[in-house]
PDB file of C-alpha atoms in Angstrom:
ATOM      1  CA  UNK A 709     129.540 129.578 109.419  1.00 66.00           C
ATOM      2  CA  UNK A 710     133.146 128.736 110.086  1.00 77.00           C
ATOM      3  CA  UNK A 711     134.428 125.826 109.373  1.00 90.00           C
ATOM      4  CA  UNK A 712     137.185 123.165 109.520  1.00 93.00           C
ATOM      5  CA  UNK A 713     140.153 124.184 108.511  1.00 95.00           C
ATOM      6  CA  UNK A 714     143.052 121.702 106.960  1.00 96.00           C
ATOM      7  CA  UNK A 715     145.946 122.649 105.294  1.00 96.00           C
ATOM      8  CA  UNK A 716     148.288 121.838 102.760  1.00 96.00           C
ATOM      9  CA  UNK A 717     145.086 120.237 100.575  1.00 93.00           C
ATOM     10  CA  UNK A 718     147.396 118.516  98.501  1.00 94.00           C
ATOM     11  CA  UNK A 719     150.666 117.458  99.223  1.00 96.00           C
ATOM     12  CA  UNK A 720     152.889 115.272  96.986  1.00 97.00           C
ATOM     13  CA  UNK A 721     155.937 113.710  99.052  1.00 97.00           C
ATOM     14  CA  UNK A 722     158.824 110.863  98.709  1.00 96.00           C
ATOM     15  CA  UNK A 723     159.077 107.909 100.236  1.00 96.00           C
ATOM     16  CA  UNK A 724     161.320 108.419 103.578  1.00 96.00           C
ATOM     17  CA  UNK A 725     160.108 111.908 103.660  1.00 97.00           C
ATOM     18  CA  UNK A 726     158.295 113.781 106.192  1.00 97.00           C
ATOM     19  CA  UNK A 727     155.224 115.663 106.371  1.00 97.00           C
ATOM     20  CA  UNK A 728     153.093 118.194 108.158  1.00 98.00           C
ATOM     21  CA  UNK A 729     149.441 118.491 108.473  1.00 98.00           C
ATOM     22  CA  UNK A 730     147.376 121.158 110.146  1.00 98.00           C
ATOM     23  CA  UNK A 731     144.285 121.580 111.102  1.00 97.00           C
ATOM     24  CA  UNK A 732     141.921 124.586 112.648  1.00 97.00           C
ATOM     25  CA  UNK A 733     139.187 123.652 113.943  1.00 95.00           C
ATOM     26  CA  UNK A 734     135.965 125.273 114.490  1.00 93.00           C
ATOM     27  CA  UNK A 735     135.665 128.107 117.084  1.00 92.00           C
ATOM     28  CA  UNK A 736     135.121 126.555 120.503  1.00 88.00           C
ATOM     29  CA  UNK A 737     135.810 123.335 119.277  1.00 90.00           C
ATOM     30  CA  UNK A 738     137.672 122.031 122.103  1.00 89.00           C
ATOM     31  CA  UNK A 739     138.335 118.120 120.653  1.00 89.00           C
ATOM     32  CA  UNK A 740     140.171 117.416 117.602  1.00 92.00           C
ATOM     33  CA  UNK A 741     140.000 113.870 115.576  1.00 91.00           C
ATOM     34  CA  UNK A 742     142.648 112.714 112.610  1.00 94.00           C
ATOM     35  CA  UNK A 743     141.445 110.180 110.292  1.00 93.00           C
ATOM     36  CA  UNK A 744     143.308 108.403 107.714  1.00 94.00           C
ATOM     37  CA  UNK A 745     140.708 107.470 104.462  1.00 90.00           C
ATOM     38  CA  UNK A 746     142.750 105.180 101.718  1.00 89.00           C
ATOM     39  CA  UNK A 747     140.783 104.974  98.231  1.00 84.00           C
ATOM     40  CA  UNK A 748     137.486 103.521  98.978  1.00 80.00           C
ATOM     41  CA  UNK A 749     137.833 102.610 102.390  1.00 83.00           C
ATOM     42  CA  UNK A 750     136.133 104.222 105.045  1.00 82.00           C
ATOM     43  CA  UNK A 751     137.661 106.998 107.614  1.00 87.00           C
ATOM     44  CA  UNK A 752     139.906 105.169 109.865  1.00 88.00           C
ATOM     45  CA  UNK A 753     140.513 106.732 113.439  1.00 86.00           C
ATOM     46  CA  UNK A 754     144.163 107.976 114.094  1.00 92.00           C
ATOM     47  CA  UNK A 755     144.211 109.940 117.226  1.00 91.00           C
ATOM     48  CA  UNK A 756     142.564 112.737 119.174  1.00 89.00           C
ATOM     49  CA  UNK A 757     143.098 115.419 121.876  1.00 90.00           C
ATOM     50  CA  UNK A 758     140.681 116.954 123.829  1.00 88.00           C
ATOM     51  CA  UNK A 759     141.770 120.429 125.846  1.00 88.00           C
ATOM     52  CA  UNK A 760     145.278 119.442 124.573  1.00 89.00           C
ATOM     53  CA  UNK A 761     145.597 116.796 125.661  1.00 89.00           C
ATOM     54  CA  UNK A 762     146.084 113.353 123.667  1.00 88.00           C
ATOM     55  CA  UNK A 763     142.521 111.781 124.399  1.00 82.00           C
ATOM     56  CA  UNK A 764     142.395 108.638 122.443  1.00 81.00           C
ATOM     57  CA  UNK A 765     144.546 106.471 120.209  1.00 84.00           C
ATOM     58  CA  UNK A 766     143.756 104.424 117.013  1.00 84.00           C
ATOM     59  CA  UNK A 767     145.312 103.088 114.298  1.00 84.00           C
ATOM     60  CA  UNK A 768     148.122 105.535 114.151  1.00 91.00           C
ATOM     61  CA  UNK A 769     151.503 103.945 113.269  1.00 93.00           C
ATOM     62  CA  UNK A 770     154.728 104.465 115.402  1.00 94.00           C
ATOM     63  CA  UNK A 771     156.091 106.635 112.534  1.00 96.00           C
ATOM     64  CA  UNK A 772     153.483 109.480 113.183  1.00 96.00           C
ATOM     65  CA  UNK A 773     152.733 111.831 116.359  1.00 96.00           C
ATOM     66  CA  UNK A 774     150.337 114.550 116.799  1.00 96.00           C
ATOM     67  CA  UNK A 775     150.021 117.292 118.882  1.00 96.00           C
ATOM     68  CA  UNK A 776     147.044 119.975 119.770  1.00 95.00           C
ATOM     69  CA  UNK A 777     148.671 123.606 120.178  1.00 95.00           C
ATOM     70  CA  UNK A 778     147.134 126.439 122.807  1.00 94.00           C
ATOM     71  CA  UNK A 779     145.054 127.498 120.330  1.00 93.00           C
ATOM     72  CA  UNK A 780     143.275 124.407 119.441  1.00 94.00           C
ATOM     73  CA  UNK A 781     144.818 123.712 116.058  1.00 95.00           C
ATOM     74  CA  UNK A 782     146.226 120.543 115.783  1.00 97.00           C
ATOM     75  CA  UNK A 783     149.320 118.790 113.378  1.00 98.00           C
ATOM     76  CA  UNK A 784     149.847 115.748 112.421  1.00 97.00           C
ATOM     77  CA  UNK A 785     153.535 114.817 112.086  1.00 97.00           C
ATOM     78  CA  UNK A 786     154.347 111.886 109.384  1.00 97.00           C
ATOM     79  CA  UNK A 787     158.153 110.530 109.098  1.00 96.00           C
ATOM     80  CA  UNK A 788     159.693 107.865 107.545  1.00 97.00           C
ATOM     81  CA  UNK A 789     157.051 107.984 104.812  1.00 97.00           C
ATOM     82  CA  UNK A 790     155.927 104.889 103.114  1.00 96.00           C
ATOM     83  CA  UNK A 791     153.784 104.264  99.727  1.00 96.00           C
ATOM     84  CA  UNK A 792     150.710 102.606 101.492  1.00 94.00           C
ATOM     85  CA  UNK A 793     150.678 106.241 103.583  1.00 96.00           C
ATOM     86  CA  UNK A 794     149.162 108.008 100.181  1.00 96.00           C
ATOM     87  CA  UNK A 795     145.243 108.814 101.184  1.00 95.00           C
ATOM     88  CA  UNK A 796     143.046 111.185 102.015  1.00 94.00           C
ATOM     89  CA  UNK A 797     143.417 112.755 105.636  1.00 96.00           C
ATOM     90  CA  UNK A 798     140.634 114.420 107.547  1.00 93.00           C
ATOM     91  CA  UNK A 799     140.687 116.532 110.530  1.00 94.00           C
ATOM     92  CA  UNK A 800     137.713 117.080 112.256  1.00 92.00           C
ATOM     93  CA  UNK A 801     136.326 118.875 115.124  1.00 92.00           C
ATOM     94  CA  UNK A 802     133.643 118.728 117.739  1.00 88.00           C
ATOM     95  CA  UNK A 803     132.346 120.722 121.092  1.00 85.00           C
ATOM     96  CA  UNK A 804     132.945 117.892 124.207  1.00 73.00           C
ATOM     97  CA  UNK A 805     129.228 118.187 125.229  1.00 46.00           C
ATOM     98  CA  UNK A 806     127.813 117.475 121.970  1.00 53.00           C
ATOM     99  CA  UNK A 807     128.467 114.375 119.712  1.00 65.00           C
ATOM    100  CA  UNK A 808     128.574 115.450 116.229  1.00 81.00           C
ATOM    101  CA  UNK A 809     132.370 115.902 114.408  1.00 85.00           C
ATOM    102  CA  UNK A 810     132.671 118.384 111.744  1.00 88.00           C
ATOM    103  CA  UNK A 811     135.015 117.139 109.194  1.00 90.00           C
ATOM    104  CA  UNK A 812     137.297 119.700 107.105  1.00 91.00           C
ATOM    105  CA  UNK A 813     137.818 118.904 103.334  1.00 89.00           C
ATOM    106  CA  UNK A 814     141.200 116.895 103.851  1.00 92.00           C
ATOM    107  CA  UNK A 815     144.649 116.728 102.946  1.00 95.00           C
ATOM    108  CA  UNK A 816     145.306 114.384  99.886  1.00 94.00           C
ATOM    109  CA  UNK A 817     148.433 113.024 100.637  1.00 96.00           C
ATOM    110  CA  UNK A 818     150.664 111.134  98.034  1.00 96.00           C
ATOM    111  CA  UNK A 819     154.129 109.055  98.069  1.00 96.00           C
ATOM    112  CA  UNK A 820     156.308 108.668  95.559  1.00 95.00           C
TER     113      UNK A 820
ATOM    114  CA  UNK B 890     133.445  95.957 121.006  1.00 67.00           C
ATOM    115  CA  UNK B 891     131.565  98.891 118.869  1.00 73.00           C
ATOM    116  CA  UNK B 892     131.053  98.138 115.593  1.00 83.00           C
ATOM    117  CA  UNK B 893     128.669  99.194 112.278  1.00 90.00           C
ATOM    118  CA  UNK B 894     128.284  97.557 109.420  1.00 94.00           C
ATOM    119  CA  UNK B 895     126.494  98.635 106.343  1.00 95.00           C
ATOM    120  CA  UNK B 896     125.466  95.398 104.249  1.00 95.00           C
ATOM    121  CA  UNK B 897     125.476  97.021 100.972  1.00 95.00           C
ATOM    122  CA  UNK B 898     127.853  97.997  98.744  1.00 94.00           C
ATOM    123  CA  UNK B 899     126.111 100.310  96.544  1.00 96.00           C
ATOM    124  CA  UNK B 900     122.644 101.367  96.602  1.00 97.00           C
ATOM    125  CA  UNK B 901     120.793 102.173  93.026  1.00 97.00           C
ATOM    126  CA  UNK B 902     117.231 103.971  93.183  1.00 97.00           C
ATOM    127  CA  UNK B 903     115.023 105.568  90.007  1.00 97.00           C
ATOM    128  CA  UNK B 904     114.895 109.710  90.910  1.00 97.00           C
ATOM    129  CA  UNK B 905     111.536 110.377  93.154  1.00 97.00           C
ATOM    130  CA  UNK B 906     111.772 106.504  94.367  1.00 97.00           C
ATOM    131  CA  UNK B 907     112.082 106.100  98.032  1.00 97.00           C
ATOM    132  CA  UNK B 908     115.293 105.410  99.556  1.00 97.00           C
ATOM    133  CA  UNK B 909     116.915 103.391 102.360  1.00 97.00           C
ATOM    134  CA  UNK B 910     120.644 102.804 103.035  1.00 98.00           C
ATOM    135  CA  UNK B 911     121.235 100.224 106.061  1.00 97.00           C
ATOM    136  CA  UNK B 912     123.039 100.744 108.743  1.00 97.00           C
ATOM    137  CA  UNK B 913     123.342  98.174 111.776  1.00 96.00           C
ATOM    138  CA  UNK B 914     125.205  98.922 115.315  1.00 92.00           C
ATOM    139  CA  UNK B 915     126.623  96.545 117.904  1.00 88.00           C
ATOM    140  CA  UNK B 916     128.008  98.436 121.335  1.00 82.00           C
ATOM    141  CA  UNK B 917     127.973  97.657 124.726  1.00 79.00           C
ATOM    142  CA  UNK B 918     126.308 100.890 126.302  1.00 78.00           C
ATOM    143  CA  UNK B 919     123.861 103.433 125.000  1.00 81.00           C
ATOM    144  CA  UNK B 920     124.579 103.893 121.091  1.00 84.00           C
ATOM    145  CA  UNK B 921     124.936 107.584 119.918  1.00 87.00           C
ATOM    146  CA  UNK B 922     124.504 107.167 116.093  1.00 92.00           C
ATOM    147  CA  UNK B 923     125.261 109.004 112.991  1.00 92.00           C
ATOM    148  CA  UNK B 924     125.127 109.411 109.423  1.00 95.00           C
ATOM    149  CA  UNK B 925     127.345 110.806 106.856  1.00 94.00           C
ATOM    150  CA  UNK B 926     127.353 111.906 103.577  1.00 94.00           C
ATOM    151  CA  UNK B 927     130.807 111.879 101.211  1.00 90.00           C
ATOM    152  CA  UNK B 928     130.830 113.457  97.847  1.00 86.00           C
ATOM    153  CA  UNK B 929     133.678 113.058  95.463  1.00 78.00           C
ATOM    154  CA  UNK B 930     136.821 114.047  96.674  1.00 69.00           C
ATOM    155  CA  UNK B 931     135.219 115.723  99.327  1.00 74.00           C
ATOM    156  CA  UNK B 932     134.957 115.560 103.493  1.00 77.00           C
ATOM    157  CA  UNK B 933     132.408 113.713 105.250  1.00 86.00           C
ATOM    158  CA  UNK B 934     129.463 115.892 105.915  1.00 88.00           C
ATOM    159  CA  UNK B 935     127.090 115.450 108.796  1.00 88.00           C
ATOM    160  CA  UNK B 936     123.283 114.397 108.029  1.00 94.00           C
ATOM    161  CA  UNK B 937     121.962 113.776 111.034  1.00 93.00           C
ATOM    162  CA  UNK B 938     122.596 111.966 114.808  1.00 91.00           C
ATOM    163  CA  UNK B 939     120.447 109.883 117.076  1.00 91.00           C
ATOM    164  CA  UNK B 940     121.329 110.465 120.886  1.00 85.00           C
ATOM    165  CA  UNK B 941     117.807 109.759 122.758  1.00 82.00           C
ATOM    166  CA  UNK B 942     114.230 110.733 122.543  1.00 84.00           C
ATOM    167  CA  UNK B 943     112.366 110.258 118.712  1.00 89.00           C
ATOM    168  CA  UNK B 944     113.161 106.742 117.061  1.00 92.00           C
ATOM    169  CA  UNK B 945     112.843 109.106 114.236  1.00 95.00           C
ATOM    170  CA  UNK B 946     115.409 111.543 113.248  1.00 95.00           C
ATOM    171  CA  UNK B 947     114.863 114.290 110.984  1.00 95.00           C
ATOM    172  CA  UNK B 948     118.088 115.729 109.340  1.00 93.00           C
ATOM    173  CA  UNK B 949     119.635 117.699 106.585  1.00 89.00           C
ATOM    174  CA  UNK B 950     118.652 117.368 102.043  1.00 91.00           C
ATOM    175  CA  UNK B 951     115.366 115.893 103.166  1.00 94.00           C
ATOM    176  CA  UNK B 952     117.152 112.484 104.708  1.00 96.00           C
ATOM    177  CA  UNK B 953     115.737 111.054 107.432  1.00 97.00           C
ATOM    178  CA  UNK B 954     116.498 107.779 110.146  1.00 97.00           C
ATOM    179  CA  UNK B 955     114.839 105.414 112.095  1.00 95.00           C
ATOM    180  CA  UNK B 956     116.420 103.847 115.217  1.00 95.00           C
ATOM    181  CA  UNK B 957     115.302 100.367 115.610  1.00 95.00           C
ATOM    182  CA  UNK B 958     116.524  99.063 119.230  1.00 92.00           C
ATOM    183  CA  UNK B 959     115.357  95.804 118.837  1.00 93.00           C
ATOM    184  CA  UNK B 960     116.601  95.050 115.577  1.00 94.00           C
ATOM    185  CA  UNK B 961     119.564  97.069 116.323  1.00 94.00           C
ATOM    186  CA  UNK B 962     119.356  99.409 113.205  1.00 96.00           C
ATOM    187  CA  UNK B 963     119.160 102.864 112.214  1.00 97.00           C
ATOM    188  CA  UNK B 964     118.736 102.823 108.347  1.00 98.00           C
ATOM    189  CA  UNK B 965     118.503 105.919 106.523  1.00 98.00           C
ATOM    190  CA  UNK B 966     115.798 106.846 104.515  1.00 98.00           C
ATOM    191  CA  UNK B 967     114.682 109.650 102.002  1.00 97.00           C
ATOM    192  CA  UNK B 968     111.106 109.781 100.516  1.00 97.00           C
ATOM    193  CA  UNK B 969     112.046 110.834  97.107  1.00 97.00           C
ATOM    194  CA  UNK B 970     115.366 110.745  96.070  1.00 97.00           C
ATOM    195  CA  UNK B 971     117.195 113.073  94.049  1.00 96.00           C
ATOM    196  CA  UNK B 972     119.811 112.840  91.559  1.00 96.00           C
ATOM    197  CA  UNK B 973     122.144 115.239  93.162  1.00 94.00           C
ATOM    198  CA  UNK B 974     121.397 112.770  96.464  1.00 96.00           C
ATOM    199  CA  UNK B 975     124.008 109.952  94.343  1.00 96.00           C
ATOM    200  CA  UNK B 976     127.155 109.895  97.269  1.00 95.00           C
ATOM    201  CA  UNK B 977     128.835 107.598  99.150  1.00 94.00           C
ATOM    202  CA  UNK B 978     127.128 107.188 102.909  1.00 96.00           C
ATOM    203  CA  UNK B 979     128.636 106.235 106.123  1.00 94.00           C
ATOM    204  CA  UNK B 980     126.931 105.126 109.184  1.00 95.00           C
ATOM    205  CA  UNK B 981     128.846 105.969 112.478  1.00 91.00           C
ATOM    206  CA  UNK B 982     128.531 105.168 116.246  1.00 88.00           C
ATOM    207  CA  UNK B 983     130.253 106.837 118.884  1.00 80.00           C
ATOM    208  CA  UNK B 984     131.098 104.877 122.033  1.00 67.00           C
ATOM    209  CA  UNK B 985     129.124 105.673 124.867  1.00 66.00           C
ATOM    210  CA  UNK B 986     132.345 105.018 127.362  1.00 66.00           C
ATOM    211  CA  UNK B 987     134.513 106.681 125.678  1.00 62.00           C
ATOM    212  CA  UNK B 988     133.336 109.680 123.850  1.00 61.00           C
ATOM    213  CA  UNK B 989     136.344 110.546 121.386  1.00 61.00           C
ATOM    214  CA  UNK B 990     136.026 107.289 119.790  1.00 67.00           C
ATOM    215  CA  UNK B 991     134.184 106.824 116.125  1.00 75.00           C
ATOM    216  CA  UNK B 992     132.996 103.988 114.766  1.00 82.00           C
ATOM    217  CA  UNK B 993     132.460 104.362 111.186  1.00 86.00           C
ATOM    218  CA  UNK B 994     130.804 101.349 108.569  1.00 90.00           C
ATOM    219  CA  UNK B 995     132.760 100.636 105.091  1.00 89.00           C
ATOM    220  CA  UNK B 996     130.138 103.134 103.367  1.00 92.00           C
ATOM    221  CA  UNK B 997     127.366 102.460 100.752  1.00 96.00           C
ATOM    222  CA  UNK B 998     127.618 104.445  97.252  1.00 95.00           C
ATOM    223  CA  UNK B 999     124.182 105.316  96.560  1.00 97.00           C
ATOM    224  CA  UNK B1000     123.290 106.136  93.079  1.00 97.00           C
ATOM    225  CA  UNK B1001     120.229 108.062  91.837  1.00 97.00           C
ATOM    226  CA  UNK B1002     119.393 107.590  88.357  1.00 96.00           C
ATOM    227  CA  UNK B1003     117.457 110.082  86.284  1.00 94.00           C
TER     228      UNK B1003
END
């Protein structure tokens, strides 16, 4: 079965850079979720767009903005990057109706 | 406000023991509940949900859950645990007003030894 797509999986950046991360979801998968995971902490919410449309809001700082395209993939714009931004970020993906996300494998993010 | 907490850091269990990771839930409406599993360097992968109907919950690897209104829990639990079961484990709920938002607990690393 398909499933969640995220890509780069590994990206190695500078501090004051900017990055890019995309994610696919699953087929029909109308809602899309961003979570930001630092080393051992648990998934924190970002943001997430339903029928692309920006849906909810969490701990997403100023310095990043996110979009869902017409075809359901999402990106996840990151400027101005800082050291404490290095973690693991997962995309994930669910059908409105039903409850469960499907994570993808993540984009392990690192500032130098 | 929703909120999950899993009291335990790290869970250790003999291989073929019986399992339980805690969970515990506080929200305002109807809780939808989850659990996760992480392995290393890995995404979260889903285990199983509790929306209505059955206090118990029957999900993926053998893992089950039981939802506990009163006591406001939904542990996980495994009859015989495996080896290859050693992950990290997070409890989630999902808000029942607004339903993009996750809740997710800090995690419990459970570890199986042979």
């Amino acid at each position: 079965a398909a499933g969640v797509i995220q890509s780069p999986r590994h990206l190695i950046k500078e501090k004051r850079e900017t990055a890019t991360l995309k994610c696919y979801p699953i087929p029909r998968h109308d809602t899309v979720y961003w979570y930001q995971q630092g080393p051992g902490q648990d998934p924190q919410f970002l943001i997430s767009f339903y029928e692309k449309m920006q849906s909810d809001k969490g701990s997403i700082p100023d310095r990043f903005s996110a979009q869902q395209f017409s075809d359901y993939h999402s990106e996840l714009n990151m400027s101005s990057l800082e050291l404490g931004d290095s973690a693991l970020y997962f995309c994930a993906s669910s059908f409105r109706l039903t409850n469960e996300q499907f994570f993808g494998p993540g984009t392990r993010l690192t500032v130098l | 406000a929703q909120s999950v907490a899993q009291p335990e850091d790290q869970v250790n269990v003999a291989e073929g023991n019986p399992l339980t990771v805690k969970c515990t839930y506080s929200v305002s409406g109807n809780p939808y509940l989850f659990w996760y599993v992480q392995y290393p360097n890995r995404g979260l992968q889903f285990l199983l949900k509790y929306i209505t109907g059955d206090n118990l919950v029957k999900g993926s690897y053998g893992f089950e859950a039981e939802f506990n209104k009163s006591q406001t829990s939904f542990h996980l639990k495994k009859p015989s645990a495996l080896v290859s079961d050693s992950a990290l484990y997070f409890c989630a709920v999902r808000d029942s007003d607004n339903f993009n938002k996750f809740y997710f607990g800090s995690g419990t690393k459970l570890n199986v030894k042979p």
